[in-house]
PDB file of C-alpha atoms in Angstrom:
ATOM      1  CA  UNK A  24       0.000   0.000   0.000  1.00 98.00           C
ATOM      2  CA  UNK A  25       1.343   3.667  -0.519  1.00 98.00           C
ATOM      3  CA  UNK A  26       0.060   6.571   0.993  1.00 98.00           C
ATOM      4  CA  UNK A  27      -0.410  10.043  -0.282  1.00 98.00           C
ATOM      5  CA  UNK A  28      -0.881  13.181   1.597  1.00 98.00           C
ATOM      6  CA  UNK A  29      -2.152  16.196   1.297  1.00 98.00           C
ATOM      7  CA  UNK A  30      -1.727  18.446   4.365  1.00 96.00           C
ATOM      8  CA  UNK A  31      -3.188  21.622   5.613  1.00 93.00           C
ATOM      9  CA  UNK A  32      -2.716  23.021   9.028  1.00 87.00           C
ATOM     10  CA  UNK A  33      -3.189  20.826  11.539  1.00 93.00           C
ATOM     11  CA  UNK A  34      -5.085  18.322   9.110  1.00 97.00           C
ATOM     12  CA  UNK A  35      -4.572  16.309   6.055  1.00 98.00           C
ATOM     13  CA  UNK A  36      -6.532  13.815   3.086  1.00 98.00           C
ATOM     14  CA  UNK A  37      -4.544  10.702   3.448  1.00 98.00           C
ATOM     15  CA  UNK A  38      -5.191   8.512   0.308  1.00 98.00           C
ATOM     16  CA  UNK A  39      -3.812   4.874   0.661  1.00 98.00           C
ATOM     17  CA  UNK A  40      -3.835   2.793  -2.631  1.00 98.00           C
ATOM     18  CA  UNK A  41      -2.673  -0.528  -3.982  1.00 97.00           C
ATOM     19  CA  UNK A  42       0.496  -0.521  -6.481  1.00 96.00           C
ATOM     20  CA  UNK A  43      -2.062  -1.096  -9.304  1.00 96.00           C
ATOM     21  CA  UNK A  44      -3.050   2.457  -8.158  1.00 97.00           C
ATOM     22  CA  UNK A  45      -7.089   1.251  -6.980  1.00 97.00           C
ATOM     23  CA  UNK A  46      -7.890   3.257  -3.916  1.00 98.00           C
ATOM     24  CA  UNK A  47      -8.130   1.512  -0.629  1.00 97.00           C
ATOM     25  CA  UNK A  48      -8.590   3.929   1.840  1.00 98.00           C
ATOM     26  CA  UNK A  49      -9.756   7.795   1.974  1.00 97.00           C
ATOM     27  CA  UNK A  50      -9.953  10.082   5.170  1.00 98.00           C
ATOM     28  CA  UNK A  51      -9.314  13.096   7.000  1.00 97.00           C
ATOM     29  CA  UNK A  52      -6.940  12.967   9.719  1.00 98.00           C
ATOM     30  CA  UNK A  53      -5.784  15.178  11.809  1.00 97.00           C
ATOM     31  CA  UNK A  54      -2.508  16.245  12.366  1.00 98.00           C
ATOM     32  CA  UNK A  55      -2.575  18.042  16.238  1.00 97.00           C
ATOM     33  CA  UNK A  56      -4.516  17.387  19.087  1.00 98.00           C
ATOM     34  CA  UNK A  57      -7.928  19.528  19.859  1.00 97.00           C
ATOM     35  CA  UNK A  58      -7.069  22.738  21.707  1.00 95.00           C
ATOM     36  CA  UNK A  59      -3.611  23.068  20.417  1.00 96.00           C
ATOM     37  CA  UNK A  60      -2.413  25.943  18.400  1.00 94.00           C
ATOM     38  CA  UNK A  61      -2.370  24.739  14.481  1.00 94.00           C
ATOM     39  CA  UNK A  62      -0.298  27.381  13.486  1.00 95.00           C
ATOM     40  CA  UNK A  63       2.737  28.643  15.977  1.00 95.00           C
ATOM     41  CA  UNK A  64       4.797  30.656  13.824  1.00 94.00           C
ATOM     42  CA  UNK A  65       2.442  32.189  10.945  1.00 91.00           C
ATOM     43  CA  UNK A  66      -0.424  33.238  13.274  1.00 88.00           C
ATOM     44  CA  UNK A  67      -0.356  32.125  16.974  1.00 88.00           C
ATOM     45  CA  UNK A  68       2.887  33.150  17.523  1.00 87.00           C
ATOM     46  CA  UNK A  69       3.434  36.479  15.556  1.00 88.00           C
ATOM     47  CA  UNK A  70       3.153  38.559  18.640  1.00 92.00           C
ATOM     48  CA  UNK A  71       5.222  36.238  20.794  1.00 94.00           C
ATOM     49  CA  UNK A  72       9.314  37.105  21.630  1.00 95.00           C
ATOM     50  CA  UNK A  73      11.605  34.411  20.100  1.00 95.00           C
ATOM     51  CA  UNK A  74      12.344  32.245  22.846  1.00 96.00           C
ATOM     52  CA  UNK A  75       8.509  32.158  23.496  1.00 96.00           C
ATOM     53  CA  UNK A  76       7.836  31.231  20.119  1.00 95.00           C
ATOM     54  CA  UNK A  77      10.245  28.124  20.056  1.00 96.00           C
ATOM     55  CA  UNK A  78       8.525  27.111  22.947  1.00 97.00           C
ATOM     56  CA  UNK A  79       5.257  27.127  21.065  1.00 97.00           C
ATOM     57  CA  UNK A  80       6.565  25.615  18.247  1.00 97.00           C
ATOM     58  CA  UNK A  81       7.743  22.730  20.608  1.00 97.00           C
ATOM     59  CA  UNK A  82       4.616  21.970  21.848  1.00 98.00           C
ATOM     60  CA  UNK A  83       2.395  21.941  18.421  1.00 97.00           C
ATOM     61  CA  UNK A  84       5.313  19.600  17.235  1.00 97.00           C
ATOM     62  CA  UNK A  85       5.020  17.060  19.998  1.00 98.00           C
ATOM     63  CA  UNK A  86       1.030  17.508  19.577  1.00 98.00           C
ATOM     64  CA  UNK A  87       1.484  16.653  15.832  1.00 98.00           C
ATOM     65  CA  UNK A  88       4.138  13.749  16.854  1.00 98.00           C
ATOM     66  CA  UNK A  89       1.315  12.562  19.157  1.00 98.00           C
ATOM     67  CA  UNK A  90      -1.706  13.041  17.165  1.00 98.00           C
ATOM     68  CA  UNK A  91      -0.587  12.037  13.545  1.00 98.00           C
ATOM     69  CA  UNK A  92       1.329   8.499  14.766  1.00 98.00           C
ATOM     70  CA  UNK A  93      -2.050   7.654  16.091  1.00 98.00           C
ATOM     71  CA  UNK A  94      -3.870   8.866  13.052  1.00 98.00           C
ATOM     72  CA  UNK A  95      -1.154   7.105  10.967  1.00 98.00           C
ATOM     73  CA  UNK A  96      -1.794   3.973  13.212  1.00 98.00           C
ATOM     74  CA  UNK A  97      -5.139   3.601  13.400  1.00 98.00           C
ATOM     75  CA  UNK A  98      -5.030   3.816   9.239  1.00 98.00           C
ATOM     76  CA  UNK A  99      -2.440   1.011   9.501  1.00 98.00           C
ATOM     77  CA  UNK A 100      -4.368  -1.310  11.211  1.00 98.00           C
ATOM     78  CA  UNK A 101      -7.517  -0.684   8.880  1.00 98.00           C
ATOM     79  CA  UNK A 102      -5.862  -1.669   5.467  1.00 98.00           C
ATOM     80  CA  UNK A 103      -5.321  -5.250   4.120  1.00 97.00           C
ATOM     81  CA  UNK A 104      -1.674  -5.319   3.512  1.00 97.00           C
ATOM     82  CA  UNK A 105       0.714  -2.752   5.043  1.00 98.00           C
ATOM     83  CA  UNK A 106       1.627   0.409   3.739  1.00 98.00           C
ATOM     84  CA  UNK A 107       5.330   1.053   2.139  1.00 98.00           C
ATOM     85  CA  UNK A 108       5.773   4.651   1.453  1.00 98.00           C
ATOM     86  CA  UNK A 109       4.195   7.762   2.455  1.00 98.00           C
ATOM     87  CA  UNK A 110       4.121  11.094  -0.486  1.00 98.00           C
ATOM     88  CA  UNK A 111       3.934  14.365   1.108  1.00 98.00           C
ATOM     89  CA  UNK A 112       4.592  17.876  -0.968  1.00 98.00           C
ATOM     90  CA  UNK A 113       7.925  18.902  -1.350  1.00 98.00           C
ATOM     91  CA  UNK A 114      10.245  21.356   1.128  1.00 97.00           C
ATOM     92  CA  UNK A 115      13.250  23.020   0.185  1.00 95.00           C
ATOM     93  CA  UNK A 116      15.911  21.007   1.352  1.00 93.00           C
ATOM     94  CA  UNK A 117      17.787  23.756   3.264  1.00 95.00           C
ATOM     95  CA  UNK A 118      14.941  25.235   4.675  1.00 96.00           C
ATOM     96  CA  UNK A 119      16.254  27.067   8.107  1.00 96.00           C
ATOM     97  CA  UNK A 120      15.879  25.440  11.413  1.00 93.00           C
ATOM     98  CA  UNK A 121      16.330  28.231  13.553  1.00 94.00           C
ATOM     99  CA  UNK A 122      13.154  29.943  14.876  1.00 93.00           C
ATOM    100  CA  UNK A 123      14.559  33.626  14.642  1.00 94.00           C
ATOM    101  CA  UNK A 124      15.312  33.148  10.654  1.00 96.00           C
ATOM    102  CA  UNK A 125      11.540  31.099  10.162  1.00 95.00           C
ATOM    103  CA  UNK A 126       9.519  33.952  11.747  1.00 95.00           C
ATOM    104  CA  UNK A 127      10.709  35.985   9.318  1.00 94.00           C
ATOM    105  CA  UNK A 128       9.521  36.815   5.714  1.00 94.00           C
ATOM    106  CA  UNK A 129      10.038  34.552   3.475  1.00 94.00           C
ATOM    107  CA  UNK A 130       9.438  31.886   5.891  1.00 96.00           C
ATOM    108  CA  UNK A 131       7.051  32.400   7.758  1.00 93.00           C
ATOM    109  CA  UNK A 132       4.247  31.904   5.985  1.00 93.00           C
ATOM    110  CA  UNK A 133       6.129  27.947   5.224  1.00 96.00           C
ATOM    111  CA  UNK A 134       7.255  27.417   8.318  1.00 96.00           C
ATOM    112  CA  UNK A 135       4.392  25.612   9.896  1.00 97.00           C
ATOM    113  CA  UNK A 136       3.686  23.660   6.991  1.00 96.00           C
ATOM    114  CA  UNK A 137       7.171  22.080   6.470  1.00 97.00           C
ATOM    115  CA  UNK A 138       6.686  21.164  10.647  1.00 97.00           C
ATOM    116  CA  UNK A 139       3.909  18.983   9.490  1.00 97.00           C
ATOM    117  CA  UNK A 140       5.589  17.582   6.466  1.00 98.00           C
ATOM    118  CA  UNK A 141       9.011  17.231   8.524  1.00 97.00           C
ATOM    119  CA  UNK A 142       6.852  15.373  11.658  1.00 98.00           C
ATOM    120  CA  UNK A 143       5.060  13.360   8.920  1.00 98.00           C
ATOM    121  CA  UNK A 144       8.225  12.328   7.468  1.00 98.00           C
ATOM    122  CA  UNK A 145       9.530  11.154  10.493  1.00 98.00           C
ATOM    123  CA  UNK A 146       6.745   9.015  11.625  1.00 98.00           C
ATOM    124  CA  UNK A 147       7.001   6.931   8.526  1.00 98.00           C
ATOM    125  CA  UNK A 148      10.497   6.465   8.774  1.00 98.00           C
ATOM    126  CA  UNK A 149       9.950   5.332  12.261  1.00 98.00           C
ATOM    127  CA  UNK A 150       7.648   2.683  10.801  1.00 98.00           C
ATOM    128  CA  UNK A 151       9.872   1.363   7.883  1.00 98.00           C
ATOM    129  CA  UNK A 152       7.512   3.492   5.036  1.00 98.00           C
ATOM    130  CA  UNK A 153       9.923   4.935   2.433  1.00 98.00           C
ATOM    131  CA  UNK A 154       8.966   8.869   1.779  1.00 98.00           C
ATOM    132  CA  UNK A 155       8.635  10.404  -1.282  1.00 98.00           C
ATOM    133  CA  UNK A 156       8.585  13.935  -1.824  1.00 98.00           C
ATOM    134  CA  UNK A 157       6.254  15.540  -4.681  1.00 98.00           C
ATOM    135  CA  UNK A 158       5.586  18.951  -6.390  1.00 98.00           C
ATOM    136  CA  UNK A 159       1.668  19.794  -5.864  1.00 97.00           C
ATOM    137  CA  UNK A 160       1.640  21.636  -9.286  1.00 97.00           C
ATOM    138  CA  UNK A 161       3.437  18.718 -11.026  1.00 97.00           C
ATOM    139  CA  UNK A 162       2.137  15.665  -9.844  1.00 98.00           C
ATOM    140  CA  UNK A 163      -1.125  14.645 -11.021  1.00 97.00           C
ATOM    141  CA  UNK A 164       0.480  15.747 -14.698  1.00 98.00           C
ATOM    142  CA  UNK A 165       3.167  13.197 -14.090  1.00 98.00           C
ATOM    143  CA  UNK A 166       1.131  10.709 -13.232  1.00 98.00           C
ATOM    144  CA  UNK A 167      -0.756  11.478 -15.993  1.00 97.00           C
ATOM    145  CA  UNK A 168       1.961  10.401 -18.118  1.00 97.00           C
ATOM    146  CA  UNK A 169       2.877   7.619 -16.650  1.00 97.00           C
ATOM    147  CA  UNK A 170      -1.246   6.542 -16.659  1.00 97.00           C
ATOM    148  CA  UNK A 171      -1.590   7.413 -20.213  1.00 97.00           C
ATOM    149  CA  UNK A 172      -4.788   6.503 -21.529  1.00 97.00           C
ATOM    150  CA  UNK A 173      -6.130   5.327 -17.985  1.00 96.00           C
ATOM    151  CA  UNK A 174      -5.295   8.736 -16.360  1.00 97.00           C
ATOM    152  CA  UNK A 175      -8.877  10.348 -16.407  1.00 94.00           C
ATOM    153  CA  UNK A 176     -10.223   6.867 -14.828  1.00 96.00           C
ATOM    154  CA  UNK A 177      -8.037   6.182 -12.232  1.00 97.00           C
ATOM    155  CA  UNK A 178      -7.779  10.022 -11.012  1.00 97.00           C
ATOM    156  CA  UNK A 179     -11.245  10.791 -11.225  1.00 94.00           C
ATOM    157  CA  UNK A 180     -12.838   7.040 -10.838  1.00 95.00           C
ATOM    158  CA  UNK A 181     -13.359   6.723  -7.204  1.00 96.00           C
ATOM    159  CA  UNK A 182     -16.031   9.780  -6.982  1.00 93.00           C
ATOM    160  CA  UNK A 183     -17.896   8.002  -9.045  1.00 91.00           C
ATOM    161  CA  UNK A 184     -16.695   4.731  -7.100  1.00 91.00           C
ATOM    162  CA  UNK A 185     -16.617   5.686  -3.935  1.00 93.00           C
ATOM    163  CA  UNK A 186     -19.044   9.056  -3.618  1.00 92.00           C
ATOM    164  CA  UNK A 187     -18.057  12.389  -1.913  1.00 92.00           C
ATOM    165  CA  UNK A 188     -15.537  14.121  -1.208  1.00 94.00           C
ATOM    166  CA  UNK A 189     -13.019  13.844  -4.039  1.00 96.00           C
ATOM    167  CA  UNK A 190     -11.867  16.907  -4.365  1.00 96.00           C
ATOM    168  CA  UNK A 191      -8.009  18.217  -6.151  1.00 97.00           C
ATOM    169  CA  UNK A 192      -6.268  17.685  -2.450  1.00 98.00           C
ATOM    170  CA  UNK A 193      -7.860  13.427  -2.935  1.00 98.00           C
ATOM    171  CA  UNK A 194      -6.692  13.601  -6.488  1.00 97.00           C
ATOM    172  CA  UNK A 195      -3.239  14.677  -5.513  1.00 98.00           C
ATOM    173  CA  UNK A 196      -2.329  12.184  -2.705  1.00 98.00           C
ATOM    174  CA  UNK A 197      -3.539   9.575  -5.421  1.00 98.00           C
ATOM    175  CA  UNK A 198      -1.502  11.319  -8.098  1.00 98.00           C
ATOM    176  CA  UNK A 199       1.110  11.001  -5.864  1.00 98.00           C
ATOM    177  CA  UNK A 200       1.235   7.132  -5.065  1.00 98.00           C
ATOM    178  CA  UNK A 201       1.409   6.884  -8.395  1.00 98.00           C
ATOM    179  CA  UNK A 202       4.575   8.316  -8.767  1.00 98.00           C
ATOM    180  CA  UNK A 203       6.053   6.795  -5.811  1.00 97.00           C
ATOM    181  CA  UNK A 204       5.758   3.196  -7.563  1.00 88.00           C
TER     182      UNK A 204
END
């Protein structure tokens, strides 16, 4: 099984299909606990001093550490065969690590997002899953391509297949098992 994601803050679509790219599993999970802040540096932090804001940041990452390993769990033990690789969206490889150079522009408005993908990343090396990194403006294109003829079907199939919601964020989780096979 691979597993696409699609994250927002605090929240993602998690798409699992089989290598012949049929979808097995579609939900919503969430990536921090209720009550905790879902974005430290962009908004809940902004008015906070640095050392205060590292703090924060600390917390909402254990809470997404916590929260998504469940998730991820609970979406493990639901699926017939076990899943192999995780896809999340891309980060620039040298984006900073120091919280006085993220709460600045033009980081800032990235930083909490690559948290999730960097937490999410973790996890599934923690459980054996291979990550793959994808371009959201690229990747249901490429796996276009390498779908061919079958492309509009398997992308857009499981609506029809499987009802509400399948909306661009479902398409491009799928789009992006694809190109981790």
């Amino acid at each position: 099984m691979r597993l696409g994601i699609a994250h927002h803050f605090g929240w993602a679509v998690a798409v699992t299909a089989s290598a012949d790219h049929r979808v097995v599993d579609r939900r919503r999970i969430e990536l921090v606990e209720p009550g905790v802040a879902a974005a430290p540096i962009h908004h809940d932090g902004k008015h906070l001093d640095d050392t205060a804001a590292a703090d924060l940041v600390a917390k909402v990452r254990a809470s997404a550490a916590r929260a998504a390993s469940a998730e991820l769990d609970r979406l493990a033990a639901a699926l017939p065969e076990p899943i192999v690789s995780m896809s999340l969206r891309a980060w620039p490889p040298d984006f900073p690590e120091d919280i006085e150079v993220r709460r600045r522009v033009p980081y800032e408005a990235r930083a909490d997002s690559v948290m999730y993908r960097q937490v999410l990343a973790e996890l599934a090396h923690a459980r054996g899953w291979e990550v793959h990194l994808y371009e959201a403006k690229d990747v249901e294109r490429q796996a276009g391509a390498v779908l061919g003829s079958r492309a509009g079907e398997v992308l857009n199939g499981p609506r029809a297949a499987l009802g509400p919601p399948w909306t661009k964020d479902h398409r491009m989780a799928l789009a992006a098992t694809i190109m981790a096979g």
